[in-house]
C-alpha cells in the first residue's frame, strides 16, 4: 500500500472520515509538508501517527473542509424559529451543533434563541481541535457572511462588534455556549444521556462517512433526542441519508416547503375506548378547522380593542393589552407585530423595527411585519435595504392576494392587501 493510501486509511480508522478525491490531494500535500518539517521518512511518519496522538490530531484536523458561515441554509433557521415557540413555555431548550467547525452555526442558533427570548442551552462540538480554537477566540472572518443567511445578520449585533475583518463576539455570550471535542465516528464516546436534546444540528458532515457509519451516527443521534425532537441535516445531504432497520420505528423524515428534517417519533398507544367513542363529526380535521375559526375570531376581537386604544393615544391601556396576551405561545408573530405598532406610535423607531423584524423571522409569510419593517427602513434613510424589503413583501403579498386569503386583513387598519401590494411594487424601485 502506498504512502497516501496508508495516510487515508489511518484517518478513516481513527475518525471515520472517508476523504473525498477532491480533498485527497490536500491531505497528501499536508503529509509531505510534515515529512519535510520533521525531517523524517514516510515509514517514520506513519509510525509517529500511531504513537503520537497530537500528530494524529493535526492530520485529522486537515482531513476536513471547514467551510461554514452564519445562518447557513436560512430556511432552516426560519423554520426553527417557529418550532421553538411551539415548545413548552419556561422550559429550557437543549440544542447541539454536532459538527460546528469554527462556530458560526452554534452562534447563529444562540443569536436566534436570544433574540426571541428563548431559554436555550447550546452545545457545540467538532473533531477538529484547531477549528474549535478559532471558535473559542470569538473572532469570525468576513467570509462568515454570505447572501444565504443575510436576512438574520441583524441578530448578531447585540452579541458583539463588527470589525473591518469580520465580527467579534463578546466573551459573556461566547461562554454561554458549551464547546467540546467530539468524534462522531466514536459513537460510544462523548455520549449524552438518552432523550437529552430537543434539537440536534448535524449538517455537512455525512459526505465524509460510509453508508454504514452514517446509519450508526444517525442511530446515536436519535438515542439522544427527546421524543418529538428534531434533527437537522444539510439539504444537500438529504438524498444520501436514509432511514432503515429499527430507525424506521423511531425517526420520520418530514419537510415544510424546502426545509427537510428528521423528527423522533413519540409512541402513544391510542386507547380502544376513545377510538370507539369518536364520532364522524369529531374528526381531527374538523376539530382543527373549528379551532382555527375560534382563534381568528379572538384575534379579530383583540385587534379591534388594540387599535381603538392605540389610535386614541391610550398607550398605557394598549400596553396592558399586550401584557395580557391571550394566545399563549401561539400567534407570537402577532404579539411582536402589535408591540412594534405601539413602539412606532411612541416614536421608539429602532425598538419598533426590532419587533417587526422578530415577527417576520417567526413567520416569513407574515407580510404586515415585512411591510412595517420596510416603511421604517425607508424613514431612516436606508433606501437600498427598504427597496429589498418592499420587493420581498410584494412577493409574499402577491401569493396572499391571489389565494384570496383573509387571515391578516383584520390587523392592517384601513388599507386593503391589494392597496399595500401596489404600494410595495411602486416603492421597491425607490
PDB file of N, CA and C in Angstrom, residues 182-272:
ATOM      1  N   UNK A 182     -15.405  16.304  19.918  1.00  0.00           N
ATOM      2  CA  UNK A 182     -16.220  15.095  19.791  1.00  0.00           C
ATOM      3  C   UNK A 182     -15.958  14.428  18.439  1.00  0.00           C
ATOM      4  N   UNK A 183     -15.746  13.130  18.475  1.00  0.00           N
ATOM      5  CA  UNK A 183     -15.534  12.338  17.270  1.00  0.00           C
ATOM      6  C   UNK A 183     -16.832  11.596  16.971  1.00  0.00           C
ATOM      7  N   UNK A 184     -17.537  12.016  15.951  1.00  0.00           N
ATOM      8  CA  UNK A 184     -18.836  11.420  15.630  1.00  0.00           C
ATOM      9  C   UNK A 184     -18.733   9.929  15.326  1.00  0.00           C
ATOM     10  N   UNK A 185     -17.578   9.510  14.801  1.00  0.00           N
ATOM     11  CA  UNK A 185     -17.407   8.102  14.440  1.00  0.00           C
ATOM     12  C   UNK A 185     -17.285   7.207  15.670  1.00  0.00           C
ATOM     13  N   UNK A 186     -16.834   7.781  16.793  1.00  0.00           N
ATOM     14  CA  UNK A 186     -16.726   7.012  18.037  1.00  0.00           C
ATOM     15  C   UNK A 186     -18.050   7.151  18.790  1.00  0.00           C
ATOM     16  N   UNK A 187     -19.056   6.458  18.312  1.00  0.00           N
ATOM     17  CA  UNK A 187     -20.422   6.675  18.810  1.00  0.00           C
ATOM     18  C   UNK A 187     -20.594   6.253  20.267  1.00  0.00           C
ATOM     19  N   UNK A 188     -19.641   5.464  20.771  1.00  0.00           N
ATOM     20  CA  UNK A 188     -19.754   5.049  22.175  1.00  0.00           C
ATOM     21  C   UNK A 188     -19.138   6.085  23.118  1.00  0.00           C
ATOM     22  N   UNK A 189     -18.458   7.084  22.559  1.00  0.00           N
ATOM     23  CA  UNK A 189     -17.802   8.095  23.391  1.00  0.00           C
ATOM     24  C   UNK A 189     -18.597   9.404  23.395  1.00  0.00           C
ATOM     25  N   UNK A 190     -18.331  10.255  24.389  1.00  0.00           N
ATOM     26  CA  UNK A 190     -18.934  11.580  24.484  1.00  0.00           C
ATOM     27  C   UNK A 190     -20.456  11.513  24.351  1.00  0.00           C
ATOM     28  N   UNK A 191     -21.016  10.460  24.845  1.00  0.00           N
ATOM     29  CA  UNK A 191     -22.444  10.231  24.661  1.00  0.00           C
ATOM     30  C   UNK A 191     -23.249  10.897  25.777  1.00  0.00           C
ATOM     31  N   UNK A 192     -24.231  11.668  25.401  1.00  0.00           N
ATOM     32  CA  UNK A 192     -25.137  12.265  26.386  1.00  0.00           C
ATOM     33  C   UNK A 192     -26.177  11.213  26.774  1.00  0.00           C
ATOM     34  N   UNK A 193     -26.932  11.504  27.801  1.00  0.00           N
ATOM     35  CA  UNK A 193     -27.962  10.560  28.220  1.00  0.00           C
ATOM     36  C   UNK A 193     -29.058  10.476  27.167  1.00  0.00           C
ATOM     37  N   UNK A 194     -29.817   9.399  27.225  1.00  0.00           N
ATOM     38  CA  UNK A 194     -30.919   9.216  26.281  1.00  0.00           C
ATOM     39  C   UNK A 194     -31.969  10.311  26.470  1.00  0.00           C
ATOM     40  N   UNK A 195     -32.614  10.665  25.389  1.00  0.00           N
ATOM     41  CA  UNK A 195     -33.697  11.662  25.415  1.00  0.00           C
ATOM     42  C   UNK A 195     -33.225  12.988  26.032  1.00  0.00           C
ATOM     43  N   UNK A 196     -32.047  13.437  25.640  1.00  0.00           N
ATOM     44  CA  UNK A 196     -31.459  14.631  26.264  1.00  0.00           C
ATOM     45  C   UNK A 196     -31.743  15.909  25.481  1.00  0.00           C
ATOM     46  N   UNK A 197     -31.598  15.856  24.155  1.00  0.00           N
ATOM     47  CA  UNK A 197     -31.690  17.075  23.345  1.00  0.00           C
ATOM     48  C   UNK A 197     -33.076  17.259  22.725  1.00  0.00           C
ATOM     49  N   UNK A 198     -33.467  18.511  22.615  1.00  0.00           N
ATOM     50  CA  UNK A 198     -34.683  18.857  21.878  1.00  0.00           C
ATOM     51  C   UNK A 198     -34.386  18.959  20.381  1.00  0.00           C
ATOM     52  N   UNK A 199     -33.195  19.452  20.055  1.00  0.00           N
ATOM     53  CA  UNK A 199     -32.825  19.683  18.655  1.00  0.00           C
ATOM     54  C   UNK A 199     -31.340  19.375  18.473  1.00  0.00           C
ATOM     55  N   UNK A 200     -31.010  18.704  17.377  1.00  0.00           N
ATOM     56  CA  UNK A 200     -29.610  18.459  17.018  1.00  0.00           C
ATOM     57  C   UNK A 200     -29.377  18.923  15.583  1.00  0.00           C
ATOM     58  N   UNK A 201     -28.337  19.706  15.389  1.00  0.00           N
ATOM     59  CA  UNK A 201     -27.870  20.072  14.052  1.00  0.00           C
ATOM     60  C   UNK A 201     -26.634  19.235  13.751  1.00  0.00           C
ATOM     61  N   UNK A 202     -26.675  18.464  12.667  1.00  0.00           N
ATOM     62  CA  UNK A 202     -25.502  17.706  12.242  1.00  0.00           C
ATOM     63  C   UNK A 202     -25.435  17.813  10.723  1.00  0.00           C
ATOM     64  N   UNK A 203     -24.927  18.960  10.264  1.00  0.00           N
ATOM     65  CA  UNK A 203     -25.021  19.310   8.845  1.00  0.00           C
ATOM     66  C   UNK A 203     -23.646  19.306   8.178  1.00  0.00           C
ATOM     67  N   UNK A 204     -23.671  18.907   6.902  1.00  0.00           N
ATOM     68  CA  UNK A 204     -22.483  18.970   6.039  1.00  0.00           C
ATOM     69  C   UNK A 204     -21.324  18.111   6.549  1.00  0.00           C
ATOM     70  N   UNK A 205     -21.644  16.958   7.136  1.00  0.00           N
ATOM     71  CA  UNK A 205     -20.593  16.030   7.559  1.00  0.00           C
ATOM     72  C   UNK A 205     -20.815  14.609   7.026  1.00  0.00           C
ATOM     73  N   UNK A 206     -22.032  14.263   6.694  1.00  0.00           N
ATOM     74  CA  UNK A 206     -22.306  12.896   6.243  1.00  0.00           C
ATOM     75  C   UNK A 206     -21.554  12.551   4.957  1.00  0.00           C
ATOM     76  N   UNK A 207     -21.177  13.564   4.185  1.00  0.00           N
ATOM     77  CA  UNK A 207     -20.433  13.316   2.950  1.00  0.00           C
ATOM     78  C   UNK A 207     -19.091  12.653   3.229  1.00  0.00           C
ATOM     79  N   UNK A 208     -18.583  12.765   4.452  1.00  0.00           N
ATOM     80  CA  UNK A 208     -17.283  12.201   4.790  1.00  0.00           C
ATOM     81  C   UNK A 208     -17.355  10.739   5.213  1.00  0.00           C
ATOM     82  N   UNK A 209     -18.583  10.204   5.436  1.00  0.00           N
ATOM     83  CA  UNK A 209     -18.717   8.897   6.051  1.00  0.00           C
ATOM     84  C   UNK A 209     -19.312   7.865   5.091  1.00  0.00           C
ATOM     85  N   UNK A 210     -19.001   6.589   5.367  1.00  0.00           N
ATOM     86  CA  UNK A 210     -19.593   5.495   4.604  1.00  0.00           C
ATOM     87  C   UNK A 210     -21.072   5.387   4.951  1.00  0.00           C
ATOM     88  N   UNK A 211     -21.829   4.668   4.123  1.00  0.00           N
ATOM     89  CA  UNK A 211     -23.256   4.484   4.376  1.00  0.00           C
ATOM     90  C   UNK A 211     -23.497   3.819   5.727  1.00  0.00           C
ATOM     91  N   UNK A 212     -22.637   2.854   6.068  1.00  0.00           N
ATOM     92  CA  UNK A 212     -22.795   2.134   7.330  1.00  0.00           C
ATOM     93  C   UNK A 212     -22.570   3.064   8.521  1.00  0.00           C
ATOM     94  N   UNK A 213     -21.536   3.888   8.428  1.00  0.00           N
ATOM     95  CA  UNK A 213     -21.243   4.796   9.526  1.00  0.00           C
ATOM     96  C   UNK A 213     -22.298   5.902   9.626  1.00  0.00           C
ATOM     97  N   UNK A 214     -22.825   6.338   8.497  1.00  0.00           N
ATOM     98  CA  UNK A 214     -23.915   7.325   8.521  1.00  0.00           C
ATOM     99  C   UNK A 214     -25.079   6.789   9.339  1.00  0.00           C
ATOM    100  N   UNK A 215     -25.420   5.534   9.098  1.00  0.00           N
ATOM    101  CA  UNK A 215     -26.544   4.921   9.808  1.00  0.00           C
ATOM    102  C   UNK A 215     -26.244   4.807  11.307  1.00  0.00           C
ATOM    103  N   UNK A 216     -25.004   4.439  11.636  1.00  0.00           N
ATOM    104  CA  UNK A 216     -24.616   4.296  13.041  1.00  0.00           C
ATOM    105  C   UNK A 216     -24.679   5.640  13.759  1.00  0.00           C
ATOM    106  N   UNK A 217     -24.208   6.693  13.096  1.00  0.00           N
ATOM    107  CA  UNK A 217     -24.247   8.040  13.687  1.00  0.00           C
ATOM    108  C   UNK A 217     -25.696   8.491  13.858  1.00  0.00           C
ATOM    109  N   UNK A 218     -26.517   8.192  12.856  1.00  0.00           N
ATOM    110  CA  UNK A 218     -27.924   8.566  12.927  1.00  0.00           C
ATOM    111  C   UNK A 218     -28.618   7.871  14.100  1.00  0.00           C
ATOM    112  N   UNK A 219     -28.292   6.599  14.303  1.00  0.00           N
ATOM    113  CA  UNK A 219     -28.848   5.870  15.451  1.00  0.00           C
ATOM    114  C   UNK A 219     -28.412   6.522  16.767  1.00  0.00           C
ATOM    115  N   UNK A 220     -27.138   6.893  16.828  1.00  0.00           N
ATOM    116  CA  UNK A 220     -26.602   7.506  18.039  1.00  0.00           C
ATOM    117  C   UNK A 220     -27.278   8.845  18.331  1.00  0.00           C
ATOM    118  N   UNK A 221     -27.428   9.661  17.301  1.00  0.00           N
ATOM    119  CA  UNK A 221     -28.085  10.954  17.464  1.00  0.00           C
ATOM    120  C   UNK A 221     -29.540  10.777  17.903  1.00  0.00           C
ATOM    121  N   UNK A 222     -30.210   9.797  17.318  1.00  0.00           N
ATOM    122  CA  UNK A 222     -31.619   9.549  17.637  1.00  0.00           C
ATOM    123  C   UNK A 222     -31.799   9.173  19.100  1.00  0.00           C
ATOM    124  N   UNK A 223     -30.877   8.363  19.613  1.00  0.00           N
ATOM    125  CA  UNK A 223     -30.988   7.944  21.017  1.00  0.00           C
ATOM    126  C   UNK A 223     -30.898   9.135  21.974  1.00  0.00           C
ATOM    127  N   UNK A 224     -30.209  10.205  21.553  1.00  0.00           N
ATOM    128  CA  UNK A 224     -30.036  11.371  22.415  1.00  0.00           C
ATOM    129  C   UNK A 224     -31.133  12.416  22.233  1.00  0.00           C
ATOM    130  N   UNK A 225     -31.997  12.215  21.244  1.00  0.00           N
ATOM    131  CA  UNK A 225     -33.105  13.139  21.009  1.00  0.00           C
ATOM    132  C   UNK A 225     -34.296  12.802  21.911  1.00  0.00           C
ATOM    133  N   UNK A 226     -34.936  13.816  22.416  1.00  0.00           N
ATOM    134  CA  UNK A 226     -36.183  13.613  23.138  1.00  0.00           C
ATOM    135  C   UNK A 226     -37.274  13.184  22.161  1.00  0.00           C
ATOM    136  N   UNK A 227     -38.292  12.489  22.623  1.00  0.00           N
ATOM    137  CA  UNK A 227     -39.434  12.197  21.738  1.00  0.00           C
ATOM    138  C   UNK A 227     -39.986  13.492  21.155  1.00  0.00           C
ATOM    139  N   UNK A 228     -40.240  13.490  19.877  1.00  0.00           N
ATOM    140  CA  UNK A 228     -40.715  14.648  19.123  1.00  0.00           C
ATOM    141  C   UNK A 228     -39.583  15.658  18.860  1.00  0.00           C
ATOM    142  N   UNK A 229     -38.346  15.284  19.215  1.00  0.00           N
ATOM    143  CA  UNK A 229     -37.196  16.143  18.950  1.00  0.00           C
ATOM    144  C   UNK A 229     -36.852  16.173  17.475  1.00  0.00           C
ATOM    145  N   UNK A 230     -36.096  17.195  17.073  1.00  0.00           N
ATOM    146  CA  UNK A 230     -35.783  17.411  15.658  1.00  0.00           C
ATOM    147  C   UNK A 230     -34.294  17.257  15.390  1.00  0.00           C
ATOM    148  N   UNK A 231     -33.975  16.664  14.252  1.00  0.00           N
ATOM    149  CA  UNK A 231     -32.598  16.522  13.815  1.00  0.00           C
ATOM    150  C   UNK A 231     -32.470  17.129  12.427  1.00  0.00           C
ATOM    151  N   UNK A 232     -31.619  18.150  12.311  1.00  0.00           N
ATOM    152  CA  UNK A 232     -31.421  18.844  11.037  1.00  0.00           C
ATOM    153  C   UNK A 232     -30.129  18.383  10.378  1.00  0.00           C
ATOM    154  N   UNK A 233     -30.211  18.037   9.102  1.00  0.00           N
ATOM    155  CA  UNK A 233     -29.019  17.812   8.302  1.00  0.00           C
ATOM    156  C   UNK A 233     -29.071  18.790   7.128  1.00  0.00           C
ATOM    157  N   UNK A 234     -27.997  18.855   6.383  1.00  0.00           N
ATOM    158  CA  UNK A 234     -27.967  19.795   5.271  1.00  0.00           C
ATOM    159  C   UNK A 234     -28.892  19.337   4.156  1.00  0.00           C
ATOM    160  N   UNK A 235     -29.474  20.284   3.455  1.00  0.00           N
ATOM    161  CA  UNK A 235     -30.370  19.951   2.343  1.00  0.00           C
ATOM    162  C   UNK A 235     -29.630  19.178   1.260  1.00  0.00           C
ATOM    163  N   UNK A 236     -28.325  19.418   1.127  1.00  0.00           N
ATOM    164  CA  UNK A 236     -27.543  18.713   0.113  1.00  0.00           C
ATOM    165  C   UNK A 236     -27.323  17.244   0.466  1.00  0.00           C
ATOM    166  N   UNK A 237     -27.493  16.914   1.744  1.00  0.00           N
ATOM    167  CA  UNK A 237     -27.221  15.550   2.192  1.00  0.00           C
ATOM    168  C   UNK A 237     -28.482  14.691   2.276  1.00  0.00           C
ATOM    169  N   UNK A 238     -29.630  15.310   2.110  1.00  0.00           N
ATOM    170  CA  UNK A 238     -30.905  14.589   2.230  1.00  0.00           C
ATOM    171  C   UNK A 238     -30.922  13.291   1.403  1.00  0.00           C
ATOM    172  N   UNK A 239     -30.501  13.324   0.116  1.00  0.00           N
ATOM    173  CA  UNK A 239     -30.575  12.090  -0.676  1.00  0.00           C
ATOM    174  C   UNK A 239     -29.666  10.973  -0.168  1.00  0.00           C
ATOM    175  N   UNK A 240     -28.585  11.330   0.542  1.00  0.00           N
ATOM    176  CA  UNK A 240     -27.602  10.327   0.951  1.00  0.00           C
ATOM    177  C   UNK A 240     -27.866   9.747   2.338  1.00  0.00           C
ATOM    178  N   UNK A 241     -28.855  10.274   3.036  1.00  0.00           N
ATOM    179  CA  UNK A 241     -29.133   9.805   4.395  1.00  0.00           C
ATOM    180  C   UNK A 241     -30.516   9.150   4.419  1.00  0.00           C
ATOM    181  N   UNK A 242     -30.531   7.857   4.669  1.00  0.00           N
ATOM    182  CA  UNK A 242     -31.801   7.124   4.652  1.00  0.00           C
ATOM    183  C   UNK A 242     -32.048   6.458   5.996  1.00  0.00           C
ATOM    184  N   UNK A 243     -33.306   6.177   6.258  1.00  0.00           N
ATOM    185  CA  UNK A 243     -33.709   5.503   7.497  1.00  0.00           C
ATOM    186  C   UNK A 243     -33.916   4.020   7.185  1.00  0.00           C
ATOM    187  N   UNK A 244     -33.319   3.175   8.010  1.00  0.00           N
ATOM    188  CA  UNK A 244     -33.538   1.734   7.823  1.00  0.00           C
ATOM    189  C   UNK A 244     -33.448   1.035   9.172  1.00  0.00           C
ATOM    190  N   UNK A 245     -33.783  -0.232   9.172  1.00  0.00           N
ATOM    191  CA  UNK A 245     -33.724  -1.002  10.409  1.00  0.00           C
ATOM    192  C   UNK A 245     -34.688  -0.475  11.459  1.00  0.00           C
ATOM    193  N   UNK A 246     -34.237  -0.504  12.703  1.00  0.00           N
ATOM    194  CA  UNK A 246     -35.107  -0.079  13.807  1.00  0.00           C
ATOM    195  C   UNK A 246     -35.389   1.422  13.768  1.00  0.00           C
ATOM    196  N   UNK A 247     -34.589   2.172  13.000  1.00  0.00           N
ATOM    197  CA  UNK A 247     -34.825   3.616  12.901  1.00  0.00           C
ATOM    198  C   UNK A 247     -36.143   3.937  12.215  1.00  0.00           C
ATOM    199  N   UNK A 248     -36.654   3.003  11.428  1.00  0.00           N
ATOM    200  CA  UNK A 248     -37.931   3.243  10.753  1.00  0.00           C
ATOM    201  C   UNK A 248     -39.066   3.402  11.753  1.00  0.00           C
ATOM    202  N   UNK A 249     -38.881   2.849  12.970  1.00  0.00           N
ATOM    203  CA  UNK A 249     -39.890   2.981  14.025  1.00  0.00           C
ATOM    204  C   UNK A 249     -39.602   4.145  14.954  1.00  0.00           C
ATOM    205  N   UNK A 250     -38.439   4.794  14.777  1.00  0.00           N
ATOM    206  CA  UNK A 250     -38.033   5.861  15.689  1.00  0.00           C
ATOM    207  C   UNK A 250     -37.971   7.238  15.039  1.00  0.00           C
ATOM    208  N   UNK A 251     -37.674   7.267  13.746  1.00  0.00           N
ATOM    209  CA  UNK A 251     -37.498   8.539  13.048  1.00  0.00           C
ATOM    210  C   UNK A 251     -38.457   8.656  11.879  1.00  0.00           C
ATOM    211  N   UNK A 252     -38.786   9.881  11.558  1.00  0.00           N
ATOM    212  CA  UNK A 252     -39.596  10.136  10.382  1.00  0.00           C
ATOM    213  C   UNK A 252     -39.013  11.340   9.651  1.00  0.00           C
ATOM    214  N   UNK A 253     -38.799  11.192   8.359  1.00  0.00           N
ATOM    215  CA  UNK A 253     -38.302  12.311   7.569  1.00  0.00           C
ATOM    216  C   UNK A 253     -39.490  13.175   7.169  1.00  0.00           C
ATOM    217  N   UNK A 254     -39.432  14.443   7.522  1.00  0.00           N
ATOM    218  CA  UNK A 254     -40.524  15.362   7.237  1.00  0.00           C
ATOM    219  C   UNK A 254     -39.993  16.584   6.501  1.00  0.00           C
ATOM    220  N   UNK A 255     -40.899  17.366   5.955  1.00  0.00           N
ATOM    221  CA  UNK A 255     -40.453  18.601   5.316  1.00  0.00           C
ATOM    222  C   UNK A 255     -41.574  19.629   5.326  1.00  0.00           C
ATOM    223  N   UNK A 256     -41.177  20.876   5.301  1.00  0.00           N
ATOM    224  CA  UNK A 256     -42.091  22.001   5.150  1.00  0.00           C
ATOM    225  C   UNK A 256     -41.483  22.910   4.096  1.00  0.00           C
ATOM    226  N   UNK A 257     -42.115  22.977   2.950  1.00  0.00           N
ATOM    227  CA  UNK A 257     -41.551  23.671   1.799  1.00  0.00           C
ATOM    228  C   UNK A 257     -40.180  23.074   1.484  1.00  0.00           C
ATOM    229  N   UNK A 258     -39.122  23.878   1.548  1.00  0.00           N
ATOM    230  CA  UNK A 258     -37.789  23.385   1.189  1.00  0.00           C
ATOM    231  C   UNK A 258     -36.981  22.922   2.400  1.00  0.00           C
ATOM    232  N   UNK A 259     -37.590  22.900   3.567  1.00  0.00           N
ATOM    233  CA  UNK A 259     -36.882  22.507   4.786  1.00  0.00           C
ATOM    234  C   UNK A 259     -37.172  21.038   5.099  1.00  0.00           C
ATOM    235  N   UNK A 260     -36.128  20.216   5.067  1.00  0.00           N
ATOM    236  CA  UNK A 260     -36.248  18.806   5.412  1.00  0.00           C
ATOM    237  C   UNK A 260     -35.566  18.560   6.758  1.00  0.00           C
ATOM    238  N   UNK A 261     -36.119  17.635   7.532  1.00  0.00           N
ATOM    239  CA  UNK A 261     -35.562  17.336   8.845  1.00  0.00           C
ATOM    240  C   UNK A 261     -36.084  15.969   9.280  1.00  0.00           C
ATOM    241  N   UNK A 262     -35.478  15.424  10.320  1.00  0.00           N
ATOM    242  CA  UNK A 262     -35.958  14.189  10.921  1.00  0.00           C
ATOM    243  C   UNK A 262     -36.627  14.523  12.252  1.00  0.00           C
ATOM    244  N   UNK A 263     -37.708  13.844  12.541  1.00  0.00           N
ATOM    245  CA  UNK A 263     -38.395  14.004  13.820  1.00  0.00           C
ATOM    246  C   UNK A 263     -38.436  12.661  14.525  1.00  0.00           C
ATOM    247  N   UNK A 264     -38.073  12.657  15.803  1.00  0.00           N
ATOM    248  CA  UNK A 264     -38.138  11.417  16.578  1.00  0.00           C
ATOM    249  C   UNK A 264     -39.584  11.146  16.968  1.00  0.00           C
ATOM    250  N   UNK A 265     -40.059   9.979  16.625  1.00  0.00           N
ATOM    251  CA  UNK A 265     -41.457   9.636  16.867  1.00  0.00           C
ATOM    252  C   UNK A 265     -41.721   9.396  18.348  1.00  0.00           C
ATOM    253  N   UNK A 266     -42.895   9.765  18.750  1.00  0.00           N
ATOM    254  CA  UNK A 266     -43.324   9.552  20.129  1.00  0.00           C
ATOM    255  C   UNK A 266     -44.438   8.518  20.116  1.00  0.00           C
ATOM    256  N   UNK A 267     -44.122   7.342  20.617  1.00  0.00           N
ATOM    257  CA  UNK A 267     -45.103   6.263  20.584  1.00  0.00           C
ATOM    258  C   UNK A 267     -46.176   6.489  21.631  1.00  0.00           C
ATOM    259  N   UNK A 268     -47.388   6.555  21.156  1.00  0.00           N
ATOM    260  CA  UNK A 268     -48.527   6.723  22.069  1.00  0.00           C
ATOM    261  C   UNK A 268     -49.639   5.777  21.630  1.00  0.00           C
ATOM    262  N   UNK A 269     -49.922   4.817  22.471  1.00  0.00           N
ATOM    263  CA  UNK A 269     -50.992   3.877  22.158  1.00  0.00           C
ATOM    264  C   UNK A 269     -52.330   4.567  22.359  1.00  0.00           C
ATOM    265  N   UNK A 270     -53.143   4.519  21.335  1.00  0.00           N
ATOM    266  CA  UNK A 270     -54.459   5.160  21.426  1.00  0.00           C
ATOM    267  C   UNK A 270     -55.449   4.209  22.079  1.00  0.00           C
ATOM    268  N   UNK A 271     -56.032   4.574  23.196  1.00  0.00           N
ATOM    269  CA  UNK A 271     -56.975   3.672  23.887  1.00  0.00           C
ATOM    270  C   UNK A 271     -58.134   3.273  22.979  1.00  0.00           C
ATOM    271  N   UNK A 272     -58.470   1.994  23.025  1.00  0.00           N
ATOM    272  CA  UNK A 272     -59.557   1.494  22.191  1.00  0.00           C
ATOM    273  C   UNK A 272     -60.872   2.187  22.514  1.00  0.00           C
TER     274      UNK A 272
END
